[in-house]
XYZ file of C-alpha atoms in Angstrom:
371
model
C 13.937 -3.263 -7.477
C 13.056 -4.857 -10.793
C 13.689 -4.426 -14.499
C 11.531 -5.795 -17.292
C 13.287 -8.033 -19.797
C 11.053 -6.826 -22.626
C 12.548 -6.495 -26.089
C 11.573 -6.256 -29.727
C 9.939 -9.695 -29.482
C 7.209 -8.433 -27.158
C 6.678 -5.348 -29.332
C 6.257 -7.463 -32.470
C 3.913 -9.869 -30.694
C 1.616 -7.002 -29.679
C 1.793 -5.488 -33.162
C 0.898 -8.832 -34.729
C -2.120 -9.123 -32.422
C -3.294 -5.589 -33.181
C -3.002 -6.228 -36.902
C -4.980 -9.453 -36.563
C -7.987 -7.337 -35.477
C -8.759 -9.868 -32.708
C -7.683 -8.345 -29.405
C -10.042 -9.874 -26.805
C -9.869 -13.490 -25.591
C -8.978 -15.576 -28.623
C -6.150 -17.499 -30.345
C -3.285 -15.832 -28.460
C -4.931 -16.585 -25.130
C -5.372 -20.217 -26.166
C -1.730 -20.400 -27.243
C -0.579 -18.921 -23.933
C -2.669 -21.439 -21.994
C -1.358 -24.346 -24.061
C 2.265 -23.273 -23.672
C 1.865 -22.652 -19.949
C 0.283 -26.065 -19.333
C 3.051 -27.728 -21.318
C 5.909 -25.988 -19.529
C 4.399 -26.887 -16.124
C 3.429 -30.428 -17.201
C -0.127 -29.872 -15.990
C -3.319 -30.904 -17.769
C -5.172 -27.584 -17.745
C -4.273 -23.886 -17.664
C -6.791 -21.038 -17.763
C -5.629 -17.479 -18.502
C -7.263 -14.810 -16.364
C -7.283 -11.071 -15.721
C -4.944 -11.362 -12.709
C -3.902 -13.716 -9.914
C -6.445 -12.303 -7.472
C -9.348 -13.531 -9.594
C -7.521 -16.830 -10.040
C -7.528 -17.235 -6.263
C -11.197 -16.234 -6.145
C -12.137 -18.822 -8.772
C -10.106 -21.434 -6.911
C -12.277 -20.824 -3.852
C -15.457 -21.011 -5.919
C -14.693 -24.195 -7.841
C -13.534 -25.985 -4.669
C -16.863 -25.248 -3.011
C -15.534 -22.981 -0.272
C -18.248 -20.743 1.111
C -19.729 -18.858 4.071
C -18.390 -19.959 7.437
C -15.775 -22.330 6.045
C -12.326 -21.890 7.539
C -9.310 -21.605 5.261
C -5.833 -21.803 6.771
C -3.359 -19.408 5.181
C -0.121 -17.550 5.894
C -0.087 -13.939 7.039
C 3.292 -13.247 5.411
C 1.845 -12.829 1.941
C 0.236 -10.227 -0.276
C -3.246 -9.282 0.878
C -4.862 -10.768 -2.257
C -4.192 -14.256 -0.903
C -6.483 -13.526 2.025
C -8.941 -11.245 0.239
C -9.913 -14.176 -1.981
C -10.990 -16.108 1.112
C -13.241 -13.246 2.163
C -14.737 -12.925 -1.337
C -16.602 -16.191 -0.673
C -17.418 -15.215 2.941
C -15.055 -17.834 4.319
C -12.922 -17.293 7.423
C -9.138 -16.831 7.154
C -7.219 -18.681 9.849
C -3.643 -17.448 9.956
C -0.757 -19.866 10.408
C 2.792 -18.934 11.342
C 5.878 -19.349 9.169
C 8.694 -21.823 9.798
C 11.478 -19.481 10.890
C 14.175 -16.983 9.962
C 15.644 -19.382 7.407
C 12.342 -20.473 5.882
C 9.600 -17.894 5.346
C 6.988 -20.371 4.112
C 3.982 -21.497 6.141
C 4.691 -23.957 8.955
C 2.970 -27.369 8.461
C 2.924 -27.981 12.215
C 1.044 -24.746 12.816
C -1.327 -25.604 9.962
C -2.191 -28.855 11.706
C -2.678 -27.098 15.039
C -5.187 -24.700 13.460
C -7.462 -27.359 11.915
C -11.029 -27.539 13.258
C -14.251 -29.207 12.152
C -14.963 -26.102 10.043
C -11.656 -26.184 8.131
C -12.240 -26.654 4.405
C -8.927 -25.785 2.732
C -5.309 -24.744 3.055
C -3.756 -21.949 1.008
C 0.027 -22.022 0.736
C 2.220 -19.274 -0.705
C 5.611 -20.247 -2.074
C 7.554 -17.272 -0.758
C 10.121 -15.835 -3.227
C 9.613 -18.974 -5.305
C 10.929 -21.325 -2.608
C 8.582 -24.261 -2.077
C 6.559 -24.885 1.031
C 6.895 -28.324 2.644
C 4.355 -29.769 0.233
C 4.785 -33.449 1.147
C 3.863 -32.716 4.746
C 1.100 -30.266 3.794
C -0.471 -32.716 1.338
C -0.272 -35.465 3.987
C -2.159 -33.224 6.423
C -4.713 -32.385 3.734
C -5.354 -36.054 2.967
C -5.797 -36.985 6.621
C -8.305 -34.175 7.229
C -9.949 -34.234 3.768
C -8.925 -30.669 2.950
C -8.430 -28.921 -0.377
C -5.070 -27.306 -1.141
C -4.656 -24.099 -3.155
C -1.145 -23.087 -4.165
C -0.530 -19.372 -4.455
C 2.419 -19.785 -6.812
C 2.591 -16.165 -7.951
C 6.270 -16.091 -6.894
C 7.173 -19.426 -8.401
C 6.721 -20.120 -12.128
C 8.933 -23.146 -12.966
C 10.089 -23.533 -9.345
C 10.305 -27.220 -8.477
C 9.554 -29.431 -5.498
C 10.391 -33.127 -5.651
C 10.546 -33.025 -9.441
C 7.148 -31.326 -9.808
C 6.432 -27.716 -10.682
C 4.906 -25.513 -8.000
C 1.232 -24.929 -8.616
C 0.689 -28.504 -9.857
C 0.879 -30.319 -6.507
C -2.311 -29.155 -4.783
C -5.833 -29.139 -6.173
C -5.422 -25.743 -7.869
C -2.433 -23.482 -8.577
C -2.601 -19.715 -9.113
C -0.030 -17.538 -10.897
C 0.488 -13.806 -11.386
C 1.816 -11.904 -14.392
C 1.835 -8.482 -12.753
C 4.431 -6.045 -14.062
C 7.169 -7.049 -11.604
C 6.696 -10.826 -11.729
C 9.001 -13.379 -13.396
C 6.565 -13.455 -16.311
C 4.996 -10.075 -16.969
C 2.009 -9.137 -19.087
C 1.278 -5.922 -17.169
C -1.759 -7.484 -15.533
C -2.690 -11.121 -15.825
C -2.951 -14.462 -14.097
C -3.313 -18.191 -14.653
C -5.189 -20.969 -12.906
C -3.839 -24.502 -13.342
C -5.218 -27.881 -12.321
C -5.077 -31.543 -13.267
C -8.790 -31.942 -12.524
C -10.907 -31.570 -15.663
C -14.099 -30.860 -13.722
C -12.471 -28.016 -11.791
C -11.045 -26.604 -15.017
C -14.380 -26.664 -16.830
C -16.102 -24.978 -13.903
C -13.433 -22.255 -13.726
C -13.683 -21.732 -17.493
C -17.440 -21.304 -17.193
C -17.156 -18.792 -14.352
C -14.411 -16.846 -16.146
C -16.862 -15.508 -18.705
C -20.277 -14.802 -17.130
C -21.298 -18.454 -16.850
C -21.720 -18.556 -20.643
C -21.453 -21.899 -22.406
C -19.415 -20.503 -25.338
C -17.040 -17.595 -25.923
C -17.423 -14.986 -28.651
C -14.274 -16.252 -30.401
C -15.742 -19.749 -30.634
C -18.962 -18.354 -32.064
C -17.036 -16.221 -34.557
C -15.474 -19.403 -35.943
C -18.864 -21.019 -36.423
C -18.496 -23.543 -33.601
C -21.765 -22.320 -32.096
C -24.381 -19.800 -33.103
C -25.731 -19.193 -29.611
C -25.078 -19.767 -25.955
C -26.729 -20.432 -22.648
C -25.913 -18.948 -19.249
C -25.934 -21.718 -16.669
C -24.356 -20.030 -13.634
C -23.689 -16.532 -12.321
C -20.142 -15.891 -13.475
C -17.704 -13.020 -13.885
C -15.695 -11.186 -16.486
C -12.276 -12.533 -15.483
C -10.888 -12.980 -18.993
C -7.412 -12.174 -20.250
C -7.196 -10.379 -23.595
C -5.084 -11.452 -26.562
C -2.817 -8.392 -26.360
C -1.540 -9.428 -22.954
C -1.558 -13.106 -23.878
C 0.699 -12.407 -26.868
C 3.233 -10.852 -24.492
C 2.889 -13.868 -22.211
C 3.724 -16.282 -25.042
C 7.007 -14.448 -25.637
C 7.762 -14.134 -21.930
C 7.357 -17.884 -21.483
C 10.052 -18.518 -24.089
C 12.449 -16.339 -22.070
C 11.562 -17.716 -18.658
C 14.023 -20.577 -18.185
C 17.059 -18.559 -19.238
C 15.890 -15.645 -17.097
C 15.589 -17.879 -14.036
C 19.033 -19.379 -14.594
C 20.462 -15.874 -14.561
C 18.521 -15.038 -11.403
C 20.043 -18.106 -9.726
C 23.470 -16.700 -10.531
C 22.485 -13.296 -9.119
C 21.237 -14.952 -5.939
C 24.538 -16.797 -5.520
C 26.390 -13.488 -5.837
C 24.125 -12.108 -3.100
C 24.669 -15.090 -0.810
C 28.449 -14.883 -1.264
C 28.477 -11.122 -0.671
C 26.216 -11.241 2.393
C 28.272 -13.987 4.013
C 30.659 -11.110 4.817
C 27.948 -8.788 6.178
C 27.445 -9.088 9.916
C 23.980 -8.428 11.273
C 22.089 -9.412 8.114
C 20.504 -12.826 7.708
C 19.605 -14.368 4.341
C 16.507 -16.615 4.394
C 16.693 -19.805 2.289
C 20.488 -19.462 2.180
C 22.198 -22.496 0.673
C 18.972 -23.960 -0.715
C 19.500 -25.975 -3.871
C 16.975 -26.951 -6.506
C 15.497 -24.942 -9.361
C 13.557 -21.930 -8.069
C 12.352 -18.697 -9.621
C 14.102 -16.324 -7.169
C 11.316 -13.800 -7.614
C 12.640 -11.577 -4.818
C 15.733 -11.437 -2.616
C 15.173 -10.595 1.039
C 17.446 -10.127 4.031
C 16.689 -9.838 7.735
C 18.220 -6.942 9.630
C 19.667 -7.771 13.038
C 17.705 -7.118 16.214
C 13.922 -6.993 16.544
C 13.236 -3.349 15.752
C 11.352 -1.937 12.794
C 13.095 1.351 13.621
C 16.468 -0.239 12.857
C 15.083 -1.860 9.711
C 13.639 1.417 8.449
C 16.861 3.276 9.272
C 18.803 0.777 7.182
C 16.326 1.193 4.324
C 16.762 4.964 4.524
C 20.541 4.590 4.234
C 20.159 2.304 1.242
C 17.805 4.784 -0.442
C 20.299 7.587 0.150
C 22.820 5.494 -1.785
C 20.380 5.094 -4.680
C 19.255 1.571 -3.802
C 15.507 1.009 -3.952
C 14.103 -1.412 -1.383
C 10.730 -2.770 -0.378
C 9.204 -5.040 2.254
C 7.484 -8.309 1.342
C 5.173 -8.171 3.245
C 3.433 -6.293 6.053
C 1.669 -9.179 7.851
C -1.929 -9.437 6.680
C -3.286 -10.314 10.126
C -2.193 -6.841 11.281
C -4.324 -4.970 8.728
C -7.380 -3.193 10.129
C -9.824 -5.043 7.905
C -8.722 -8.403 9.332
C -8.779 -7.327 12.983
C -11.541 -9.799 13.829
C -9.336 -12.680 12.652
C -6.239 -11.601 14.560
C -4.118 -14.261 16.248
C -0.639 -14.389 17.715
C 2.002 -15.283 15.123
C 5.314 -14.783 16.927
C 7.638 -15.983 14.166
C 5.863 -13.958 11.485
C 5.986 -10.869 13.720
C 9.691 -11.343 14.468
C 10.590 -11.770 10.808
C 8.344 -9.016 9.448
C 9.910 -6.415 11.737
C 13.298 -7.093 10.130
C 12.462 -7.819 6.477
C 14.116 -5.836 3.681
C 13.598 -6.673 0.020
C 16.606 -5.810 -2.146
C 16.769 -5.454 -5.943
C 16.491 -8.740 -7.857
C 16.287 -9.232 -11.596
C 18.205 -11.054 -14.297
C 19.900 -7.848 -15.488
C 21.569 -7.155 -12.144
C 25.372 -7.139 -12.356
C 27.820 -8.632 -9.863
C 29.242 -5.140 -9.297
C 25.779 -3.882 -8.331
C 25.298 -6.765 -5.902
C 28.666 -6.070 -4.262
C 27.768 -2.372 -3.994
C 24.422 -3.185 -2.374
C 26.053 -5.556 0.119
C 28.736 -2.979 0.951
C 26.167 -0.231 1.630
C 24.035 -2.679 3.617
C 27.033 -3.608 5.762
C 27.758 0.030 6.532
C 24.099 0.785 7.203
C 23.759 -2.038 9.728
C 26.303 -0.344 11.970
C 25.199 3.223 11.332
């Protein structure tokens, strides 16, 4: 499914950090934040333990709380929705656009708005941007906050802007299979200084200074002004992130080439649709998904079994969140999401994938469709 692009550079970065004797949040974390903000052309970036806590902090700093409604997609990883529940808010699920576009539908977002709606969470599926102009227009009209779950989309662009920098807050993941990997890790970005300062405070127990700042003599004490969390990233992971950022653009260019191979190969495969096919613009291509023909999960799972028998690992991004037992009370009918999810297959995607491998995968997929 995925292959890390780690090399000697990451090993040396970790070794350098270990030898520095400063391994918790410190200079490497600051460097990672600075580099990340620069590459996204955003004012503030805050390194965190993972994307889930980034989403949680986004809810907190935007003032979302008990009883507030937050509109979100169901075709996403459960963390997107868990963060809404962390602040006792109510997830309101919106449908996706269609077979060709697996991002949240702005028209359904607008239909779901009530007097209790406080925010919209979008997820840029596979790194392809949601219809942000329309979503931001809706948010302005109804005075809503917008959180971008951009965990699939580092450096992906929409209208000349990087994903994660268009809404009020953007959240990124550096989990082991993401475009940038630090094992575990996340980033919160914003152009609002007040939101950034609040998130920074909450990241470390509500303390007014960090231990690294005190070690440099910038402060000899601290106050605790709010109940916060331990959501910090450590310098070991941050040092890997600094190196990974340097590799990102070239890695994404290679992924774009791999995706084109896939699109060309699957144009010859009957009974398999390719969402976002023909889309242009710079995107991260985090995953590559196809839709099996028909409406049956049995057919989809049979195809996956055939692919596995041929040595091809697959996955499914994602089981719809509104179908999980824990969210039963928030269930609503999402016909497009249901139709797509029953047919989704995630195929291998990484910058090291060869054209021969792509052709092999497409060939086996074509045979499996008609098994």
